[in-house]
CSV table of C-alpha atoms in Angstrom, one decimal:
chain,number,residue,atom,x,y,z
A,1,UNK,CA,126.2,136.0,74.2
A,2,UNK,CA,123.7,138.8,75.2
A,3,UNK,CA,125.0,142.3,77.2
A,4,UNK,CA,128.7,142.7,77.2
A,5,UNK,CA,129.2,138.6,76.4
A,6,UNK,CA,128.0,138.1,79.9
A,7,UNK,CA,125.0,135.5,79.2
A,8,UNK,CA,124.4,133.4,76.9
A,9,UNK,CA,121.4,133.3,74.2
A,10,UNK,CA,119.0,130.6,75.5
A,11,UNK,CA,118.7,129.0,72.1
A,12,UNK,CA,122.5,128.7,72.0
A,13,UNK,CA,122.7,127.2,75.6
A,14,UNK,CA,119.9,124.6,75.2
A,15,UNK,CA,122.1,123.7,71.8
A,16,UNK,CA,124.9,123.1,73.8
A,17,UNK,CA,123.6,121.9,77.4
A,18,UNK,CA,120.5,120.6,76.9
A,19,UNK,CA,119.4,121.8,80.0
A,20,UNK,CA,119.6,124.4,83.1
A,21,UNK,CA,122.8,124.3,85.0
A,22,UNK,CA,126.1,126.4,85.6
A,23,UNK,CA,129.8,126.9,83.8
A,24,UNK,CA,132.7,128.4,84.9
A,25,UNK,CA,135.4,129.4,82.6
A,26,UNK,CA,138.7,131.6,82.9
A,27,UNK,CA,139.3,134.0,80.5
A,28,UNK,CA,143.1,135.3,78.7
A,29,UNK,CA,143.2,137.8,76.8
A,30,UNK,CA,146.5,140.0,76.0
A,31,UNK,CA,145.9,143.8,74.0
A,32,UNK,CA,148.1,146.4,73.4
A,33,UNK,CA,146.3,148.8,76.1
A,34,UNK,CA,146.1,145.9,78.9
A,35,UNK,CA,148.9,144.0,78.1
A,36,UNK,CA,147.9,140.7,80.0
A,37,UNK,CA,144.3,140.1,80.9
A,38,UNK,CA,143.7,137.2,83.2
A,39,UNK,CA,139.7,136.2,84.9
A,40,UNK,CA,137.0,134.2,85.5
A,41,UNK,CA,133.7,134.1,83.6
A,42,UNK,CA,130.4,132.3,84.6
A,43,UNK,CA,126.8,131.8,84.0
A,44,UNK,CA,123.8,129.9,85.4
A,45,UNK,CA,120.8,129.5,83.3
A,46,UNK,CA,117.7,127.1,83.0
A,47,UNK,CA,115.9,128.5,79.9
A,48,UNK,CA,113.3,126.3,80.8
A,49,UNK,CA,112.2,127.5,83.7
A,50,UNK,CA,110.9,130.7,85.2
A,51,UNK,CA,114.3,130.7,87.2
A,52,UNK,CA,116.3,134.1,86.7
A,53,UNK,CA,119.2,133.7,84.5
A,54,UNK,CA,122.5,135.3,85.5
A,55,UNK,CA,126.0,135.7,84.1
A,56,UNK,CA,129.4,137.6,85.7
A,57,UNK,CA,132.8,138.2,84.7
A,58,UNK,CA,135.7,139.1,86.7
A,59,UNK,CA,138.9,140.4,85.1
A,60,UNK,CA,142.6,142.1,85.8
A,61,UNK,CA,145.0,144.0,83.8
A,62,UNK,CA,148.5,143.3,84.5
A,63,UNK,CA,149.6,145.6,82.4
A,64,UNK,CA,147.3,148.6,83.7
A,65,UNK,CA,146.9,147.0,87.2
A,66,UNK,CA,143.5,147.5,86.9
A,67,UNK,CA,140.1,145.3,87.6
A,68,UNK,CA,137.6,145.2,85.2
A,69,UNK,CA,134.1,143.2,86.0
A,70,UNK,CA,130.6,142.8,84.8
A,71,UNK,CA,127.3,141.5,86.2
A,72,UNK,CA,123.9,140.8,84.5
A,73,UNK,CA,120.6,139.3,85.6
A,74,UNK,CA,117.6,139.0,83.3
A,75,UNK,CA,114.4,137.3,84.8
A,76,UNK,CA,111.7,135.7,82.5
A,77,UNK,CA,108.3,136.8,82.3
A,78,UNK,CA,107.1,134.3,80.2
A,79,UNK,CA,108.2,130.2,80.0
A,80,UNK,CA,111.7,129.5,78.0
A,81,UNK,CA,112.8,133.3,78.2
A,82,UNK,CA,111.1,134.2,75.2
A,83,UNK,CA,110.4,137.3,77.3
A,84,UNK,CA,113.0,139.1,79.9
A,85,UNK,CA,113.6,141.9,81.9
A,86,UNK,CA,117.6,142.7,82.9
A,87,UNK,CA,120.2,144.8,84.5
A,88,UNK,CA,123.6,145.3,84.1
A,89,UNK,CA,126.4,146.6,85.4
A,90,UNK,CA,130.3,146.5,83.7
A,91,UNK,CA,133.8,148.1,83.5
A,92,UNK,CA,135.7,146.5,80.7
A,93,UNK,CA,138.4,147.2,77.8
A,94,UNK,CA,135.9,147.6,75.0
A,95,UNK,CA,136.3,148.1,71.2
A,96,UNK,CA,134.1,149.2,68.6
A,97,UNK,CA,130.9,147.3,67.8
A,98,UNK,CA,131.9,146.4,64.3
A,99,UNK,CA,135.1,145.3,64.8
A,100,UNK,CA,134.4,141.5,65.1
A,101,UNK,CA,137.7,139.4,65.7
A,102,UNK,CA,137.8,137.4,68.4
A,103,UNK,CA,140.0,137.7,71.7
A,104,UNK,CA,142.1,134.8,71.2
A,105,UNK,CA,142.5,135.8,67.7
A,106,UNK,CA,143.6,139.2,68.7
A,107,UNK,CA,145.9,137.8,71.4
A,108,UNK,CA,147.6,135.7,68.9
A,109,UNK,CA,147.9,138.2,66.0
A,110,UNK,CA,149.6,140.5,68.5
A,111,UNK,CA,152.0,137.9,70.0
A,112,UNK,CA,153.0,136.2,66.8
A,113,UNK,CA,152.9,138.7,63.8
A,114,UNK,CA,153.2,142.0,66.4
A,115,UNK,CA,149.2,143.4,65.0
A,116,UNK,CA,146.5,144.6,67.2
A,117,UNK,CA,142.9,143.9,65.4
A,118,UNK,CA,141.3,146.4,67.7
A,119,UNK,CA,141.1,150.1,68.7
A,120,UNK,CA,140.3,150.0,72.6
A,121,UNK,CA,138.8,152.3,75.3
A,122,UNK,CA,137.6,152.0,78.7
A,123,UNK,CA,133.6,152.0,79.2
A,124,UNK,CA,132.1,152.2,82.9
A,125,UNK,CA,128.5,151.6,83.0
A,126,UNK,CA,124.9,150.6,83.8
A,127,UNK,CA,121.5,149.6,81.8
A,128,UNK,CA,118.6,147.8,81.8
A,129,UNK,CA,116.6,145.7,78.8
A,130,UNK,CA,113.4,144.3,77.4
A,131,UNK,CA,113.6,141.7,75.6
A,132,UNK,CA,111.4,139.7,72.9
A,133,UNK,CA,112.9,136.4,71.4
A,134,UNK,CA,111.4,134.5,68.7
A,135,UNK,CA,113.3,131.3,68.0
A,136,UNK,CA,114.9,131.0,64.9
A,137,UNK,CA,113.0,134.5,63.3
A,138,UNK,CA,114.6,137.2,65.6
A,139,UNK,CA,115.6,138.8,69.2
A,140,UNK,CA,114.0,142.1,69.0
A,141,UNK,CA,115.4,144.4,72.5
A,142,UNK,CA,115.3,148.2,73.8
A,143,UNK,CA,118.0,148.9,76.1
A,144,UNK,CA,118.5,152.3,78.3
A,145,UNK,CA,122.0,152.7,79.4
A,146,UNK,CA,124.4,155.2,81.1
A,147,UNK,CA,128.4,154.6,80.5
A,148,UNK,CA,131.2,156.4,80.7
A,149,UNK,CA,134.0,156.5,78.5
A,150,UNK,CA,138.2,156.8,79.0
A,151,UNK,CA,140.8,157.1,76.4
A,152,UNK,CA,143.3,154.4,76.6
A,153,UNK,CA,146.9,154.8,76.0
A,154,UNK,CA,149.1,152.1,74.3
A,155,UNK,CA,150.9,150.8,76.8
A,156,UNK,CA,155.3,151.5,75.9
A,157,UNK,CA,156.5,147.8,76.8
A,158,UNK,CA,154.3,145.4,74.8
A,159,UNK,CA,156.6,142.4,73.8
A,160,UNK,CA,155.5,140.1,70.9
A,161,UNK,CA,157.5,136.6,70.1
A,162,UNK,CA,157.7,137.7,66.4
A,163,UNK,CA,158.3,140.5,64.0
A,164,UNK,CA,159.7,142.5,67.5
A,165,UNK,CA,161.1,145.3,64.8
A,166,UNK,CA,157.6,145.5,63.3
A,167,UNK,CA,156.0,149.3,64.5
A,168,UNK,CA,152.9,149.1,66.7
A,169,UNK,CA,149.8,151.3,66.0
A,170,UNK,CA,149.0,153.9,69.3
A,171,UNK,CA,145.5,153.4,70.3
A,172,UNK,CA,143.7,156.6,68.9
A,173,UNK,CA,141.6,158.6,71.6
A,174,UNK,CA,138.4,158.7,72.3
A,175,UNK,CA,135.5,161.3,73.2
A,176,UNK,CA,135.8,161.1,77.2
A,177,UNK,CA,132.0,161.9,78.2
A,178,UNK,CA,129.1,160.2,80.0
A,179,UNK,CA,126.5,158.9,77.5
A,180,UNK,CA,123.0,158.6,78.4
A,181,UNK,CA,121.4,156.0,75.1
A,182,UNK,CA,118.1,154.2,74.2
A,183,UNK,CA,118.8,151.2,71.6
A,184,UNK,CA,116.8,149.8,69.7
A,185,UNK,CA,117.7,146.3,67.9
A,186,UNK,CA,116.8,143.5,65.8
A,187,UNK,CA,119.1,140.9,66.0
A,188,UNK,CA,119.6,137.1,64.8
A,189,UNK,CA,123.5,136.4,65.3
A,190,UNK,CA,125.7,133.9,63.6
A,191,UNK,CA,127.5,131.7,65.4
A,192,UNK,CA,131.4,132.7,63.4
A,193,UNK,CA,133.2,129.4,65.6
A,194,UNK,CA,131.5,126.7,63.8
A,195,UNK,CA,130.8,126.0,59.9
A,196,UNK,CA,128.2,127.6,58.0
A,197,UNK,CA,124.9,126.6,58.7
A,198,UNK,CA,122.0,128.0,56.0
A,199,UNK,CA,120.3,131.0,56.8
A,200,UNK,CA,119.1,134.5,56.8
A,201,UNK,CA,120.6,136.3,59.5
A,202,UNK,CA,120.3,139.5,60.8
A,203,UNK,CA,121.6,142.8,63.1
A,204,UNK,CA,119.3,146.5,62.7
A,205,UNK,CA,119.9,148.7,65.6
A,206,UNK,CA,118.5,152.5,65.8
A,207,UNK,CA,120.6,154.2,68.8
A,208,UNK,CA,120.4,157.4,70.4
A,209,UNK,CA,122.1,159.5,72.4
A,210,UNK,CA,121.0,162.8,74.3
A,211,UNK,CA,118.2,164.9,73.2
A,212,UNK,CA,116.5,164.8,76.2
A,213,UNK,CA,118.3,161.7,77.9
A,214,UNK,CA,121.0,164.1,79.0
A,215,UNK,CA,125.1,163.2,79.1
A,216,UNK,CA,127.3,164.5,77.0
A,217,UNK,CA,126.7,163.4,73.5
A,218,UNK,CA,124.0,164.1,71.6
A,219,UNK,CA,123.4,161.3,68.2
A,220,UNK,CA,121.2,159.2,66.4
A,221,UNK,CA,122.7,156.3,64.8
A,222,UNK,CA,121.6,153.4,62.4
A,223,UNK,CA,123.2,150.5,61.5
A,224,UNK,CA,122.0,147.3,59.3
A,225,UNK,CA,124.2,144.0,58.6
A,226,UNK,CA,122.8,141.1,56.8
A,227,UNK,CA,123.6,137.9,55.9
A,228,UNK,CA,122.8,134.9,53.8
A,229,UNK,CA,124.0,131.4,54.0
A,230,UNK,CA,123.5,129.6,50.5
A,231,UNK,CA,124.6,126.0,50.7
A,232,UNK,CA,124.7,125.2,46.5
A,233,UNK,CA,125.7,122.1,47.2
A,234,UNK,CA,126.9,119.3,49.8
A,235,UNK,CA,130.5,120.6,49.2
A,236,UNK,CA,130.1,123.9,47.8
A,237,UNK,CA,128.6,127.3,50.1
A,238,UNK,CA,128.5,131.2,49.6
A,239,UNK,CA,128.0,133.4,52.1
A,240,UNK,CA,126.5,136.7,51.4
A,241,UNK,CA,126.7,140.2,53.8
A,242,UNK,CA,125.4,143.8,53.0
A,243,UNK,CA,126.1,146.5,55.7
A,244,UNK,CA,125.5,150.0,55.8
A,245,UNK,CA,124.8,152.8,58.5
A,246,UNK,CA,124.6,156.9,59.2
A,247,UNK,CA,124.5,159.1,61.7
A,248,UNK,CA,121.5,161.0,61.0
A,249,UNK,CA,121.1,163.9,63.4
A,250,UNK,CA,124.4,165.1,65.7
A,251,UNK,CA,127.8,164.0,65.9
A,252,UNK,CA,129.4,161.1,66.5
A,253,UNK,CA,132.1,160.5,68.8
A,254,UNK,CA,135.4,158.9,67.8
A,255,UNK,CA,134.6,155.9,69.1
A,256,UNK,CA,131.0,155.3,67.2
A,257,UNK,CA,132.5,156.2,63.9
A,258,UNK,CA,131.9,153.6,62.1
A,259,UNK,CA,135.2,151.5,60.1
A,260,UNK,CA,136.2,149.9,57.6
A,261,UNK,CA,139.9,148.1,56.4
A,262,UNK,CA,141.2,145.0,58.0
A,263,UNK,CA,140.6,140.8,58.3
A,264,UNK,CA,137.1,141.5,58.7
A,265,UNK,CA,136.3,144.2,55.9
A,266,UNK,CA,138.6,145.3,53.1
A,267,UNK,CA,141.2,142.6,53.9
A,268,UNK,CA,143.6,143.8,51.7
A,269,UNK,CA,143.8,147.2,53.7
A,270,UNK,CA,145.3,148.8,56.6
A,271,UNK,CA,142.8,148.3,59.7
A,272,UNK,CA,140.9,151.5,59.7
A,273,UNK,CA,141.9,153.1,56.7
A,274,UNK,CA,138.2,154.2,56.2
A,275,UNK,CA,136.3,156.3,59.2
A,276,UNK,CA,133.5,158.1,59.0
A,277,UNK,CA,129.8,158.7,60.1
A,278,UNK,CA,128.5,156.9,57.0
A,279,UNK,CA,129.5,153.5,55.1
A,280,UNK,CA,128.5,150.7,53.3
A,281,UNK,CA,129.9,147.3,52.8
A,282,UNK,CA,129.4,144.3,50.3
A,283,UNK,CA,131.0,140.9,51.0
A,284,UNK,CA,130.7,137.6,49.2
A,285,UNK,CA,132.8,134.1,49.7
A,286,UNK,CA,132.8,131.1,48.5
A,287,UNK,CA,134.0,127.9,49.7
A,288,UNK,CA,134.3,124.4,48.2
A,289,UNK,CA,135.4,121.0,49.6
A,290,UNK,CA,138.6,119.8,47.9
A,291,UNK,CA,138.8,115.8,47.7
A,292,UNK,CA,141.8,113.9,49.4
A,293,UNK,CA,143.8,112.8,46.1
A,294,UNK,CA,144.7,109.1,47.4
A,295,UNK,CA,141.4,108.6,49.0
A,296,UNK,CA,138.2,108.4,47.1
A,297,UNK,CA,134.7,109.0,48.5
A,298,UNK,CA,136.1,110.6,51.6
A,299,UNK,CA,134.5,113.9,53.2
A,300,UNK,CA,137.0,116.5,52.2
A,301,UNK,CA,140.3,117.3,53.8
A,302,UNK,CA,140.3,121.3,52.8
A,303,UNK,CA,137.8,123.7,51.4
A,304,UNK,CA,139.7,126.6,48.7
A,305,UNK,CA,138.1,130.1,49.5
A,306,UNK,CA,137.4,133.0,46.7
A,307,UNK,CA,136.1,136.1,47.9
A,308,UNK,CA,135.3,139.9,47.3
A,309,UNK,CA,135.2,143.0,49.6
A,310,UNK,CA,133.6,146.4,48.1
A,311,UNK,CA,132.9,148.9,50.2
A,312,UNK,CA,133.8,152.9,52.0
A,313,UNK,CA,133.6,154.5,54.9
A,314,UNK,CA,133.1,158.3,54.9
A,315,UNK,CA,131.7,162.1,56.2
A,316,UNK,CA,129.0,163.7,54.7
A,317,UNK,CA,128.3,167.1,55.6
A,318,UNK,CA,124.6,166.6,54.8
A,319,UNK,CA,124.4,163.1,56.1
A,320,UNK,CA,123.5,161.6,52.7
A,321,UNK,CA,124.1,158.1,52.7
A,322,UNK,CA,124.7,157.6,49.1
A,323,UNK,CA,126.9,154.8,48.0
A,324,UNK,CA,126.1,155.0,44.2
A,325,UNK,CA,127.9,158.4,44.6
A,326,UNK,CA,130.9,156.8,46.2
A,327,UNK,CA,134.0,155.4,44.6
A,328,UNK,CA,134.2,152.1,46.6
A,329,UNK,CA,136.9,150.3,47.5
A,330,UNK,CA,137.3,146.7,46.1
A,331,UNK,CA,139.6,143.8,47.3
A,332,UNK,CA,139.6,140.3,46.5
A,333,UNK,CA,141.8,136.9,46.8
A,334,UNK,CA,141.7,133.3,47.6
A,335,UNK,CA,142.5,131.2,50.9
A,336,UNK,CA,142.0,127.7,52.6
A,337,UNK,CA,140.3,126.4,55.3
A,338,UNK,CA,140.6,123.5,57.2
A,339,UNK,CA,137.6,120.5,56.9
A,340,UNK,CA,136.3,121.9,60.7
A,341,UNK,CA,136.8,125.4,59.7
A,342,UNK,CA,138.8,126.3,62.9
A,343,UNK,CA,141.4,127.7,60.9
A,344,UNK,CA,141.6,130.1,57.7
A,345,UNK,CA,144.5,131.4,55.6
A,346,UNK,CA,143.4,134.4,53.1
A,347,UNK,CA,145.9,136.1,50.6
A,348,UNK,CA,144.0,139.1,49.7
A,349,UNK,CA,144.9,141.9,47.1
A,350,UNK,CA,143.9,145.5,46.2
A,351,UNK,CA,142.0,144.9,42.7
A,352,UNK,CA,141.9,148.9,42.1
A,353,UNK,CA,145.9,148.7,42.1
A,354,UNK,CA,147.8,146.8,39.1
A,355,UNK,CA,150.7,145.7,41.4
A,356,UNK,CA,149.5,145.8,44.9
A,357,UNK,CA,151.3,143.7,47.2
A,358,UNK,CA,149.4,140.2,48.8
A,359,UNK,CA,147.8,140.9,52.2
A,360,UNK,CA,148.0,137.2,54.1
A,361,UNK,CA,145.9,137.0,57.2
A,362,UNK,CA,145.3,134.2,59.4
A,363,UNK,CA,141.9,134.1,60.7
A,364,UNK,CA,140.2,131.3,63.4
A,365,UNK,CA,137.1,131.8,62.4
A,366,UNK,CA,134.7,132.8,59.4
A,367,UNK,CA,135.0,137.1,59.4
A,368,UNK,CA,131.5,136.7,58.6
């Protein structure tokens, strides 16, 4: 989805509709900060057409008592929104941009093994976009925006069905502030709910903050994850990802720090063991089918999983981004998946450590 997950991408909708036409969906989520979310979601779109396309959410906190809500309309300028102007308008529970777990995921890591995948904070806003698709190659997009950000405390009563002894990280605060950005970004997204499909994919995104825009943080930011989808053979696939970024002039707040250490990135650490305003990341995981013993010439019935995480996360008081200087960290470790990839078991380890301990994680979806 495009702007706070309130609209769609029209190549993704025509893959799943076909055609224009509306949804409505509720939404659940349930976070250490909010406790209980509970909402509505919904989008009309004809990508087709000239019509405007629109998307809304509505949401409330039980657990804050609090609403939260977004609103976005984009109208095309040329035929099958390959060019759009939009708006926006949003208060949510938001996390950092890196941190890519899904809601229900979170939801169920926190009610069934007592973990929290997320650092939150509370972002009240408005912007306006360009945007420039190309099918397949990229979505290129400049975005002015204006939000405000809130520090959100762990709320003291947040029950879990398992592991209820298990300690529960606070939800660290972040720089409260208005922020007045232009983004620049070049994206073309994988879809993470469905199985591997071949491809170069792509996010590059130049931000900054201040110097001139006004508010009350002043930064430039670049970030760069890619990805590559090797299919080596009808059974057998590895999937590639490089990221790195820097904060190249001012400093960022708390809550653009960019880290690393959890299911996502450095699986076999703590989630956000590394923070800083550089880092750099190297991924690779490969999957193969695994025949069903009693019945030849079937499609398999599990894929087994071998992967490796390198990577850091760190200051620089010169703002060199120099990973060859850096001693990275390395993890590693096997899993399964099942033959529709909707669920994942990993056992990672620490491979700089002689007797670390096994990290097992449960994941819905591919972490990249």
């Amino acid at each position: 989805t495009f702007g706070d997950r309130l609209l769609t991408e029209p190549e993704i909708w025509r893959a799943r509709h076909r055609r224009g036409g509306f949804r409505l969906d509720p939404t659940l989520d349930y976070n250490r900060v909010d406790g209980l979310w509970l909402g509505l979601s919904g989008e009309t779109q004809d990508p087709g057409s000239m019509l405007p396309r629109a998307g809304g959410r509505w949401e409330y906190s039980l657990g804050r008592r609090r609403a939260g809500y977004g609103a976005l309309l984009e109208q095309p300028l040329l035929p099958r929104a390959r060019l759009g102007l939009g708006v926006s308008i949003v208060r949510r529970t938001d996390h950092g941009d890196r941190q890519q777990v899904a809601d229900e995921e979170t939801s169920l890591a926190l009610l069934f093994a007592r973990q929290d995948y997320r650092d939150y904070f509370a972002r009240e806003g408005v912007g306006g976009y360009l945007v420039w698709r190309t099918p397949g190659v990229t979505t290129a997009s400049v975005h002015l925006r204006r939000d405000t950000y809130r520090s959100l405390p762990r709320l003291p009563h947040v029950r879990s069905w398992f592991a209820q002894d298990r300690p529960l990280r606070d939800n660290p605060a972040v720089a409260e502030g208005e922020a007045h950005v232009v983004r620049l970004r070049l994206e073309r997204p994988q879809r993470l709910d469905r199985g591997a499909r071949a491809g170069f994919y792509h996010a590059v995104e130049l931000e900054r903050a201040g110097a001139g825009l006004g508010g009350d943080f002043t930064y430039t930011r670049v970030l760069a994850d890619l990805r590559s989808v090797l299919r080596l053979s009808p059974g057998a696939t590895l999937v590639l990802r490089a990221a790195g970024g820097s904060a190249t002039s001012g400093a960022l707040p708390p809550q653009k720090l960019f880290t690393l250490g959890g299911v996502d990135g450095l699986r076999a650490r703590a989630f956000g063991r590394y923070r800083g305003e550089q880092f750099v990341l190297g991924q690779a995981e490969g999957t193969v089918g695994l025949p069903r013993p009693w019945q030849e010439g079937t499609k398999p019935w599990l894929h087994a999983i071998a992967f490796v995480d390198a990577g850091d996360a760190w200051t620089s008081p010169d703002r060199a981004w120099a990973p060859a200087d850096r001693h990275l960290q390395v993890d590693g470790g096997v899993g399964l998946t099942t033959a529709d990839d909707n669920m994942r078991v990993y056992v990672a380890r620490n491979l700089q450590r002689e007797r670390a301990a096994a990290v097992v994680s449960v994941r819905l979806q591919r972490p990249f």
